Steps between C-alpha positions, in 0.01 A plus 500: 500500500603309813739220577404157372553175687501137396467237771590135467435232760729198507421183691148607599194648329530845656247686709295817470638626832856481363402684185332767714811533717722533193268767356503694826879485509527614138325824597806580716713511184270737307715799589783339301298478178769698313751227588277196471256376239433141602562240772521123483410329827558127551365326810623144539385248759782270611505205735865484605449232766182345357290616796512878529420745223739779404421780256772648282408837352692658214431846363654632181471863400480607137598857409337709226814425291424125544795448733465215746574555871460190718432552871636260762281202590286511812389177662299386796210290616259792443460593133348842573794596722745382233318712241523805728872428549562489125321831449693651795823411320367634170402828662848536652663427165280751318567766764874447448465528122287814533752660738786427258302652214441819700873545570607457136 
């Protein structure tokens, strides 16, 4: 069936390269399909000092039981790197959940 993902862009129109990066990162989570049914990814462009651009990336995981698990924000001046950071954190969280499930 696969893991679904919804992406929302805030403060900018989005870009195909960011959607491709998010899709590539989602593949990393496929092994956790039993724990995860959907992801919500928000990529927000911020201008904290009115000159430079900062991207804030938020990833929320949705379990098959429709439970919501937010992942810590990742931010930086490179949106693709921030996306990778969010999926790194998600992968760590899912590995922890899977390990706990194996010991119980």
